Structure formats: C-alpha cells, structure tokens
C-alpha cells in the first residue's frame, strides 16, 4: 500500500479557510502529540515553499531563537 502522507494532509485541509488553518495549527501544538508532527511538517513545507527569501530568513531567525529558548528550559 502506497500512502502519500503529504497528499493526504493537503487533501484534508484543501477547503479550509484561514481561521480553520490557524485552528488546525494551534490545536496540533496545544495537544503536543507526536502523531501531529508530520502534519505540522507538511504545513511548514507549504509555508516555506510560498515564502520569499526575506520571509524564510525571518522564519530561520525565529526558529533559532525558539531552539535556544527551548534548550535552555531543559
């Protein structure tokens, strides 16, 4: 059986509006379940692919700060 996870996730959210997309992201983060990580990864991939170089750099900067903050709390 060939399961294309990316396609399944995109198909699942294809008709969602901005509010629904935000709720999906917030819910996945708040639940903190490992099974939600692939979906968040696909959403991040979609965001990354639609972003210009400046926005990508902002994401990298935010990610770096988030990693530093998360690692200092351990």
PDB file of C-alpha atoms in Angstrom:
ATOM      1  CA  UNK A   1       0.000   0.000   0.000  1.00  0.00           C
ATOM      2  CA  UNK A   2       1.454   3.347  -1.066  1.00  0.00           C
ATOM      3  CA  UNK A   3       0.410   6.059   1.370  1.00  0.00           C
ATOM      4  CA  UNK A   4       1.288   9.576   0.314  1.00  0.00           C
ATOM      5  CA  UNK A   5       1.090  11.410   3.622  1.00  0.00           C
ATOM      6  CA  UNK A   6       1.724  14.848   2.133  1.00  0.00           C
ATOM      7  CA  UNK A   7      -1.102  14.426  -0.367  1.00  0.00           C
ATOM      8  CA  UNK A   8      -3.472  13.117   2.307  1.00  0.00           C
ATOM      9  CA  UNK A   9      -2.764  16.069   4.605  1.00  0.00           C
ATOM     10  CA  UNK A  10      -3.152  18.630   1.808  1.00  0.00           C
ATOM     11  CA  UNK A  11      -6.376  16.986   0.654  1.00  0.00           C
ATOM     12  CA  UNK A  12      -7.677  17.040   4.225  1.00  0.00           C
ATOM     13  CA  UNK A  13      -7.171  20.810   4.584  1.00  0.00           C
ATOM     14  CA  UNK A  14      -7.730  21.891   0.965  1.00  0.00           C
ATOM     15  CA  UNK A  15     -11.068  23.568   1.630  1.00  0.00           C
ATOM     16  CA  UNK A  16     -10.097  25.166   4.950  1.00  0.00           C
ATOM     17  CA  UNK A  17     -10.168  28.932   5.290  1.00  0.00           C
ATOM     18  CA  UNK A  18      -7.552  30.924   7.210  1.00  0.00           C
ATOM     19  CA  UNK A  19      -9.397  30.593  10.511  1.00  0.00           C
ATOM     20  CA  UNK A  20      -9.624  26.820  10.151  1.00  0.00           C
ATOM     21  CA  UNK A  21      -5.958  26.553   9.162  1.00  0.00           C
ATOM     22  CA  UNK A  22      -4.935  28.549  12.215  1.00  0.00           C
ATOM     23  CA  UNK A  23      -7.141  26.392  14.451  1.00  0.00           C
ATOM     24  CA  UNK A  24      -5.521  23.276  12.991  1.00  0.00           C
ATOM     25  CA  UNK A  25      -2.043  24.581  13.804  1.00  0.00           C
ATOM     26  CA  UNK A  26      -2.949  25.794  17.299  1.00  0.00           C
ATOM     27  CA  UNK A  27      -4.749  22.556  18.130  1.00  0.00           C
ATOM     28  CA  UNK A  28      -1.839  20.415  16.954  1.00  0.00           C
ATOM     29  CA  UNK A  29       0.634  22.427  19.038  1.00  0.00           C
ATOM     30  CA  UNK A  30      -1.555  22.505  22.150  1.00  0.00           C
ATOM     31  CA  UNK A  31      -2.185  18.763  22.026  1.00  0.00           C
ATOM     32  CA  UNK A  32       1.532  18.126  21.801  1.00  0.00           C
ATOM     33  CA  UNK A  33       1.002  14.656  20.388  1.00  0.00           C
ATOM     34  CA  UNK A  34       3.777  13.086  18.342  1.00  0.00           C
ATOM     35  CA  UNK A  35       1.288  11.937  15.712  1.00  0.00           C
ATOM     36  CA  UNK A  36       0.585  15.589  14.834  1.00  0.00           C
ATOM     37  CA  UNK A  37       4.212  16.337  13.890  1.00  0.00           C
ATOM     38  CA  UNK A  38       4.050  15.035  10.299  1.00  0.00           C
ATOM     39  CA  UNK A  39       1.044  17.261   9.607  1.00  0.00           C
ATOM     40  CA  UNK A  40       2.788  20.303  11.027  1.00  0.00           C
ATOM     41  CA  UNK A  41       5.803  19.433   8.918  1.00  0.00           C
ATOM     42  CA  UNK A  42       3.703  19.396   5.760  1.00  0.00           C
ATOM     43  CA  UNK A  43       2.125  22.722   6.701  1.00  0.00           C
ATOM     44  CA  UNK A  44       5.579  24.201   7.307  1.00  0.00           C
ATOM     45  CA  UNK A  45       6.741  22.874   3.934  1.00  0.00           C
ATOM     46  CA  UNK A  46       3.802  24.627   2.244  1.00  0.00           C
ATOM     47  CA  UNK A  47       4.597  27.882   4.045  1.00  0.00           C
ATOM     48  CA  UNK A  48       8.300  27.619   3.202  1.00  0.00           C
ATOM     49  CA  UNK A  49       7.605  26.982  -0.481  1.00  0.00           C
ATOM     50  CA  UNK A  50       5.340  30.061  -0.674  1.00  0.00           C
ATOM     51  CA  UNK A  51       7.794  32.366   1.097  1.00  0.00           C
ATOM     52  CA  UNK A  52      10.360  34.696  -0.382  1.00  0.00           C
ATOM     53  CA  UNK A  53      13.955  34.836   0.851  1.00  0.00           C
ATOM     54  CA  UNK A  54      13.235  37.587   3.385  1.00  0.00           C
ATOM     55  CA  UNK A  55      10.362  35.648   4.965  1.00  0.00           C
ATOM     56  CA  UNK A  56      12.457  32.485   5.001  1.00  0.00           C
ATOM     57  CA  UNK A  57      15.212  34.330   6.863  1.00  0.00           C
ATOM     58  CA  UNK A  58      12.650  35.590   9.392  1.00  0.00           C
ATOM     59  CA  UNK A  59      11.486  32.007   9.930  1.00  0.00           C
ATOM     60  CA  UNK A  60      15.068  30.823  10.390  1.00  0.00           C
ATOM     61  CA  UNK A  61      15.711  33.633  12.901  1.00  0.00           C
ATOM     62  CA  UNK A  62      12.539  32.750  14.812  1.00  0.00           C
ATOM     63  CA  UNK A  63      13.416  29.082  14.727  1.00  0.00           C
ATOM     64  CA  UNK A  64      16.913  29.764  16.046  1.00  0.00           C
ATOM     65  CA  UNK A  65      15.500  31.793  18.936  1.00  0.00           C
ATOM     66  CA  UNK A  66      12.892  29.141  19.674  1.00  0.00           C
ATOM     67  CA  UNK A  67      15.508  26.380  19.721  1.00  0.00           C
ATOM     68  CA  UNK A  68      17.727  28.409  22.067  1.00  0.00           C
ATOM     69  CA  UNK A  69      14.812  29.135  24.382  1.00  0.00           C
ATOM     70  CA  UNK A  70      13.576  25.533  24.377  1.00  0.00           C
ATOM     71  CA  UNK A  71      17.039  24.111  25.007  1.00  0.00           C
ATOM     72  CA  UNK A  72      17.674  26.499  27.908  1.00  0.00           C
ATOM     73  CA  UNK A  73      14.479  25.321  29.626  1.00  0.00           C
ATOM     74  CA  UNK A  74      15.563  21.681  29.701  1.00  0.00           C
TER      75      UNK A  74
END
